[in-house]
Coordinates of C-alpha atoms in Angstrom, one line a residue:
M15 CA 3.9 0.8 -5.2
A16 CA 3.4 3.2 -2.1
N17 CA 5.7 3.4 1.3
V18 CA 2.9 3.1 3.7
G19 CA 3.0 3.7 7.8
I20 CA 0.5 2.5 10.0
L21 CA 0.9 4.0 13.1
G22 CA -1.1 1.5 15.3
A23 CA -1.8 -1.8 15.8
G24 CA -5.1 -2.8 17.4
S25 CA -7.8 -4.8 15.0
W26 CA -8.0 -1.9 12.8
G27 CA -4.8 -0.9 11.9
T28 CA -3.9 -5.0 11.8
A29 CA -6.7 -5.6 9.4
L30 CA -5.5 -1.8 7.0
S31 CA -2.4 -3.4 7.2
V32 CA -2.8 -6.4 5.2
L33 CA -5.8 -4.7 2.7
L34 CA -2.5 -2.1 1.2
S35 CA -0.3 -5.2 2.1
D36 CA -2.5 -7.0 -0.6
N37 CA -2.9 -4.0 -2.6
G38 CA 1.0 -3.9 -3.5
H39 CA 2.0 -1.1 -1.3
Q40 CA 5.3 -1.5 1.1
V41 CA 3.7 -1.6 4.6
T42 CA 5.4 -0.6 7.9
V43 CA 3.4 -1.3 11.4
W44 CA 4.4 0.5 14.8
S45 CA 3.2 -0.1 17.7
I46 CA 4.2 1.5 21.1
D47 CA 4.2 -1.5 22.9
K48 CA 7.5 -3.2 22.2
E49 CA 5.5 -6.7 23.3
E50 CA 3.3 -6.4 21.0
V51 CA 5.6 -5.8 18.6
K52 CA 7.6 -8.9 19.3
M53 CA 5.2 -10.7 19.1
L54 CA 3.7 -9.7 15.5
Q55 CA 7.4 -9.8 14.3
Q56 CA 7.5 -13.6 15.7
E57 CA 4.5 -15.1 15.3
R58 CA 2.5 -13.0 11.6
E59 CA -0.5 -12.4 13.5
H60 CA -2.6 -10.6 15.7
K61 CA -4.1 -13.6 17.9
A62 CA -6.0 -11.6 20.7
K63 CA -7.1 -8.9 18.9
L64 CA -7.3 -9.9 15.1
P65 CA -7.0 -14.2 15.0
G66 CA -6.4 -15.9 11.9
V67 CA -5.1 -13.3 9.5
K68 CA -2.0 -13.7 8.6
L69 CA 0.3 -10.6 8.6
P70 CA 2.8 -11.2 5.1
E71 CA 6.7 -11.5 5.3
S72 CA 7.6 -8.5 3.6
M73 CA 5.5 -6.5 5.7
R74 CA 7.8 -4.1 8.9
I75 CA 6.7 -4.3 12.6
T76 CA 8.6 -1.5 14.7
N77 CA 8.9 0.2 18.0
S78 CA 10.8 3.1 16.6
L79 CA 8.0 5.7 15.7
E80 CA 10.4 7.5 13.1
E81 CA 11.0 4.1 11.6
G82 CA 6.9 4.0 10.9
I83 CA 7.2 8.1 10.2
I84 CA 10.3 8.6 7.9
G85 CA 10.4 8.7 4.1
K86 CA 6.9 7.6 4.0
D87 CA 3.8 8.5 0.8
F88 CA 1.1 8.7 3.5
L89 CA 1.0 7.3 6.9
V90 CA -2.3 5.9 8.9
L91 CA -3.5 7.0 12.1
A92 CA -5.3 3.9 13.9
V93 CA -4.6 4.2 18.0
P94 CA -7.7 4.3 19.9
S95 CA -9.3 7.9 19.7
P96 CA -8.6 8.4 23.7
F97 CA -4.6 8.1 22.2
T98 CA -5.1 10.7 19.4
R99 CA -3.8 13.6 20.8
A100 CA -0.8 12.6 22.5
T101 CA 0.2 10.3 19.8
A102 CA 0.2 13.4 17.1
K103 CA 2.3 15.1 19.5
K104 CA 5.3 13.0 19.0
M105 CA 5.2 12.5 15.7
C106 CA 4.8 15.6 14.8
P107 CA 8.6 16.4 14.6
Y108 CA 9.2 13.2 12.3
V109 CA 6.4 14.9 9.6
K110 CA 7.6 17.0 6.3
E111 CA 5.7 19.3 5.4
G112 CA 2.6 18.3 3.2
Q113 CA 2.3 14.6 4.8
I114 CA -0.7 13.7 4.3
I115 CA -2.3 11.7 7.6
V116 CA -5.3 9.3 7.1
D117 CA -6.7 9.0 10.0
V118 CA -9.0 5.7 10.7
A119 CA -10.7 6.4 14.4
K120 CA -13.8 8.0 16.0
G121 CA -14.4 10.3 18.5
I122 CA -14.5 13.1 20.1
E123 CA -12.2 14.6 22.5
E124 CA -14.2 15.5 25.9
T125 CA -12.2 18.2 26.9
T126 CA -12.4 20.2 23.9
L127 CA -15.1 18.8 21.7
L128 CA -12.5 18.7 18.9
T129 CA -13.1 16.1 16.4
L130 CA -10.0 13.4 15.4
S131 CA -8.5 15.3 13.0
R132 CA -8.8 18.6 14.3
Q133 CA -6.8 17.7 17.5
I134 CA -4.4 16.2 14.5
E135 CA -3.7 19.4 13.1
Q136 CA -3.9 21.1 15.6
E137 CA -0.4 19.1 17.3
I138 CA 1.0 18.1 13.4
P139 CA 0.3 21.5 11.3
Q140 CA 2.4 20.7 8.4
A141 CA 0.0 17.7 7.5
D142 CA -2.5 16.9 5.2
V143 CA -5.1 15.6 7.3
A144 CA -7.7 12.9 5.9
V145 CA -10.1 10.7 7.3
L146 CA -11.7 6.9 6.4
S147 CA -14.9 5.9 7.6
G148 CA -18.3 3.7 6.9
P149 CA -19.7 0.4 7.7
S150 CA -16.3 -1.5 7.8
H151 CA -15.5 -4.1 11.4
A152 CA -12.2 -5.2 11.4
E153 CA -12.7 -8.6 11.6
E154 CA -14.4 -8.5 8.2
V155 CA -12.4 -6.4 6.5
G156 CA -9.4 -8.6 7.3
R157 CA -11.3 -11.2 6.2
K158 CA -11.4 -9.7 2.4
L159 CA -15.5 -9.8 3.1
P160 CA -16.4 -6.9 0.8
T161 CA -16.9 -3.4 2.2
T162 CA -17.1 -0.2 1.6
C163 CA -15.5 3.5 3.1
V164 CA -15.8 6.6 2.6
I165 CA -12.5 8.8 2.4
G166 CA -12.5 12.6 3.5
A167 CA -10.3 15.8 2.5
K168 CA -10.2 18.7 1.8
S169 CA -9.0 18.7 -1.3
K170 CA -10.1 16.3 -4.4
Q171 CA -6.9 15.5 -5.1
T172 CA -5.7 13.9 -1.8
A173 CA -8.9 11.9 -1.5
L174 CA -8.0 10.8 -5.9
Y175 CA -4.8 9.9 -4.1
L176 CA -6.1 7.8 -1.2
Q177 CA -9.1 6.5 -2.8
S178 CA -6.2 4.6 -5.3
M179 CA -5.0 3.5 -2.1
F180 CA -7.3 1.8 -0.6
I181 CA -9.7 0.6 -3.1
S182 CA -9.8 -3.1 -3.8
R183 CA -12.3 -6.2 -5.5
V184 CA -13.1 -6.4 -1.7
F185 CA -12.8 -2.6 -0.6
R186 CA -15.1 0.0 -2.4
V187 CA -13.5 3.5 -1.3
Y188 CA -16.2 6.8 -2.6
I189 CA -14.3 10.0 -1.6
S190 CA -16.4 13.4 0.2
P191 CA -15.2 16.4 0.9
D192 CA -17.1 16.7 4.3
I193 CA -14.9 15.5 6.9
L194 CA -16.8 16.9 9.5
G195 CA -19.8 14.9 8.7
I196 CA -17.9 11.5 8.6
E197 CA -16.3 12.2 12.2
L198 CA -19.2 13.1 13.4
G199 CA -21.1 10.3 12.0
G200 CA -18.3 8.3 13.2
S201 CA -18.1 8.9 16.4
L202 CA -21.9 9.7 17.5
K203 CA -23.1 6.9 16.2
N204 CA -20.7 4.5 18.6
V205 CA -23.1 6.7 21.6
I206 CA -26.3 5.0 19.6
A207 CA -24.6 1.6 19.8
L208 CA -24.1 1.6 23.3
A209 CA -28.2 2.5 23.5
A210 CA -28.3 -0.7 21.1
G211 CA -26.3 -3.0 23.5
I212 CA -29.3 -2.1 26.3
A213 CA -31.6 -2.6 24.7
D214 CA -30.6 -6.2 23.9
G215 CA -29.5 -7.0 27.0
L216 CA -32.4 -5.5 28.1
G217 CA -34.2 -8.4 26.3
Y218 CA -36.3 -6.6 23.9
G219 CA -36.5 -6.8 20.4
D220 CA -35.5 -5.9 17.0
N221 CA -38.9 -3.5 17.0
T222 CA -36.8 -1.6 20.0
K223 CA -33.8 -1.4 17.7
A224 CA -35.0 -0.1 14.6
A225 CA -36.4 2.5 17.0
L226 CA -33.2 3.1 18.4
I227 CA -31.4 3.7 15.6
T228 CA -33.9 5.5 12.8
R229 CA -34.0 8.0 15.7
G230 CA -30.4 7.6 17.0
I231 CA -29.8 8.9 13.2
A232 CA -32.2 12.0 12.8
E233 CA -30.5 13.1 16.8
I234 CA -26.9 12.5 14.8
A235 CA -27.7 14.3 11.4
R236 CA -29.7 17.6 13.6
L237 CA -26.3 18.1 15.7
G238 CA -24.7 17.5 12.6
V239 CA -25.8 20.1 10.3
R240 CA -26.2 22.4 12.7
M241 CA -22.2 22.6 13.5
G242 CA -21.9 22.6 9.4
G243 CA -21.9 18.7 8.0
K244 CA -23.6 18.3 5.1
I245 CA -26.9 15.5 5.6
E246 CA -25.5 14.0 2.9
S247 CA -23.5 12.3 5.3
F248 CA -25.6 11.2 7.6
T249 CA -27.3 9.4 5.2
G250 CA -25.0 7.6 4.2
L251 CA -22.2 5.3 4.4
T252 CA -20.7 7.0 7.0
G253 CA -23.6 8.4 8.4
I254 CA -26.6 5.8 8.6
G255 CA -24.4 3.1 7.2
D256 CA -21.9 2.7 10.3
L257 CA -25.2 3.2 12.6
I258 CA -26.5 0.0 11.3
V259 CA -23.4 -2.3 11.4
T260 CA -22.1 -1.0 14.8
C261 CA -25.6 -1.5 16.7
A262 CA -26.0 -5.0 15.1
S263 CA -22.9 -6.6 14.8
V264 CA -21.5 -9.3 16.5
H265 CA -18.0 -7.4 16.1
S266 CA -19.0 -4.3 17.7
R267 CA -17.0 -3.7 20.9
N268 CA -19.7 -0.3 21.3
R269 CA -22.9 -2.7 21.2
K270 CA -21.3 -5.3 23.2
A271 CA -20.4 -3.0 26.4
G272 CA -24.5 -1.9 26.2
Y273 CA -25.4 -5.0 26.3
L274 CA -23.1 -5.7 29.3
I275 CA -24.5 -2.9 30.8
G276 CA -28.4 -4.4 29.8
Q277 CA -27.3 -7.3 31.6
G278 CA -26.1 -5.7 35.0
R279 CA -23.1 -4.6 34.3
T280 CA -21.2 -1.1 35.6
M281 CA -19.9 0.4 32.5
Q282 CA -16.4 -0.9 33.9
E283 CA -17.2 -3.5 34.9
A284 CA -18.8 -4.1 30.7
C285 CA -15.3 -2.3 29.0
E286 CA -12.8 -4.3 31.0
E287 CA -14.9 -7.8 29.7
V288 CA -14.7 -6.5 26.2
K289 CA -10.5 -5.7 26.9
M290 CA -10.9 -3.0 23.8
V291 CA -10.9 0.9 23.7
V292 CA -15.3 1.4 24.3
E293 CA -14.8 4.6 22.0
G294 CA -18.3 5.4 22.9
V295 CA -17.6 5.8 26.3
Y296 CA -15.1 8.3 25.2
S297 CA -17.9 10.6 23.1
A298 CA -20.7 10.0 25.0
K299 CA -20.2 13.2 27.3
A300 CA -19.0 14.8 24.2
A301 CA -22.1 14.3 22.5
K302 CA -23.5 15.9 25.2
K303 CA -22.2 18.4 25.5
L304 CA -22.0 19.4 22.5
A305 CA -25.7 19.4 21.9
E306 CA -26.0 21.5 24.8
R307 CA -23.8 23.8 23.0
Y308 CA -26.3 23.9 20.2
E309 CA -29.2 23.9 21.8
V310 CA -30.4 20.7 20.1
S311 CA -32.1 17.3 21.3
M312 CA -30.6 15.2 21.4
P313 CA -32.9 12.3 24.0
I314 CA -31.5 8.9 23.4
V315 CA -27.3 10.8 24.1
E316 CA -28.8 12.2 27.0
Q317 CA -30.3 8.3 28.6
V318 CA -26.6 7.1 27.4
N319 CA -25.3 9.7 29.8
A320 CA -27.0 9.3 32.4
V321 CA -26.6 4.7 32.3
L322 CA -23.5 5.4 32.2
F323 CA -22.0 8.2 34.4
E324 CA -25.1 8.6 36.8
G325 CA -26.0 4.9 37.5
K326 CA -29.3 5.2 36.4
D327 CA -31.9 2.2 35.7
P328 CA -31.2 1.1 31.8
A329 CA -34.9 0.0 32.1
Q330 CA -36.3 3.3 33.4
A331 CA -34.3 5.1 30.8
V332 CA -35.7 3.3 27.9
D333 CA -39.2 3.8 29.9
E334 CA -38.5 7.8 30.1
L335 CA -37.7 7.7 26.2
M336 CA -41.0 6.2 25.4
Q337 CA -42.7 8.4 27.9
R338 CA -41.6 11.5 26.2
A339 CA -44.4 14.0 25.1
S340 CA -46.1 13.0 21.6
K341 CA -44.6 14.4 18.6
S342 CA -44.5 15.0 14.8
E343 CA -41.3 12.9 13.4
H344 CA -41.3 15.3 11.2
E345 CA -41.9 18.6 12.0
E346 CA -41.0 20.4 8.8
L347 CA -43.1 18.6 6.9
P348 CA -46.5 21.2 6.1
W349 CA -50.1 19.7 6.7
E350 CA -53.0 20.4 3.9
E351 CA -54.8 21.9 6.1

């Protein structure tokens, strides 16, 4: 049995706290929100973000960051990506040398263009930072529906340890050394999911969505490999797998926000209606900047940015994607003649 601290009591943090408790670990959940802590302690259920999922009585819930960190075998950082750096900065004084921290959010910092693990390493240099990603909506993990994910870590020893902590009969975990590829896949797919939602909101069909998913992973892989990620990560669970579920699922906040935009809402109105952090909105500008920095063509990402931040009509954005110059699907494939 491990002693685990989960920092962040949103839907994903709550679902993972139940998973780890079911695996026999002692879990302490921290939230910065005192009212949220009080509600979870009394109700033993996050009725707003994960209704129907009961928290075991053995689980501790606290507003004390020190209590959430000190004496823990490993930590799970589950705050929304815009708050990762600020939370890591507050955590640093309590984190011991070599402490394993598993980041489970997905995003890229707009100002620095750094992935979340790199932000944590900057703020907590003494930590051993790993990531958990894959097609894994909290609503389904909380209901104990079969799910598969990938642990990314610098050392195989850390990866195997975390694999043994998380894996269960309903939560299968693979391991990988490609932290960068895993994080880029998890972050950039949210931008493509916004596009898929916009297409749904406009009333387009399955053909459109299939095209967005397929061409979306092509964009993600082009950038990811150029940055040093491995193609296997983009063709696996943390690439195409996560992209499919985020573009298609009713649980996807990014798809839902995109759908509302396609129906005529502004970006701000859509985010307010979703009532949770829409991480693709935060990653969209960063993705565009990375594409420019690495000189990679990402037309879907460009059009999503234009719709979100420049007031472009979504239907016009789709039309421009369709009217781009014709080309080969895979330029590197040779012709016989």
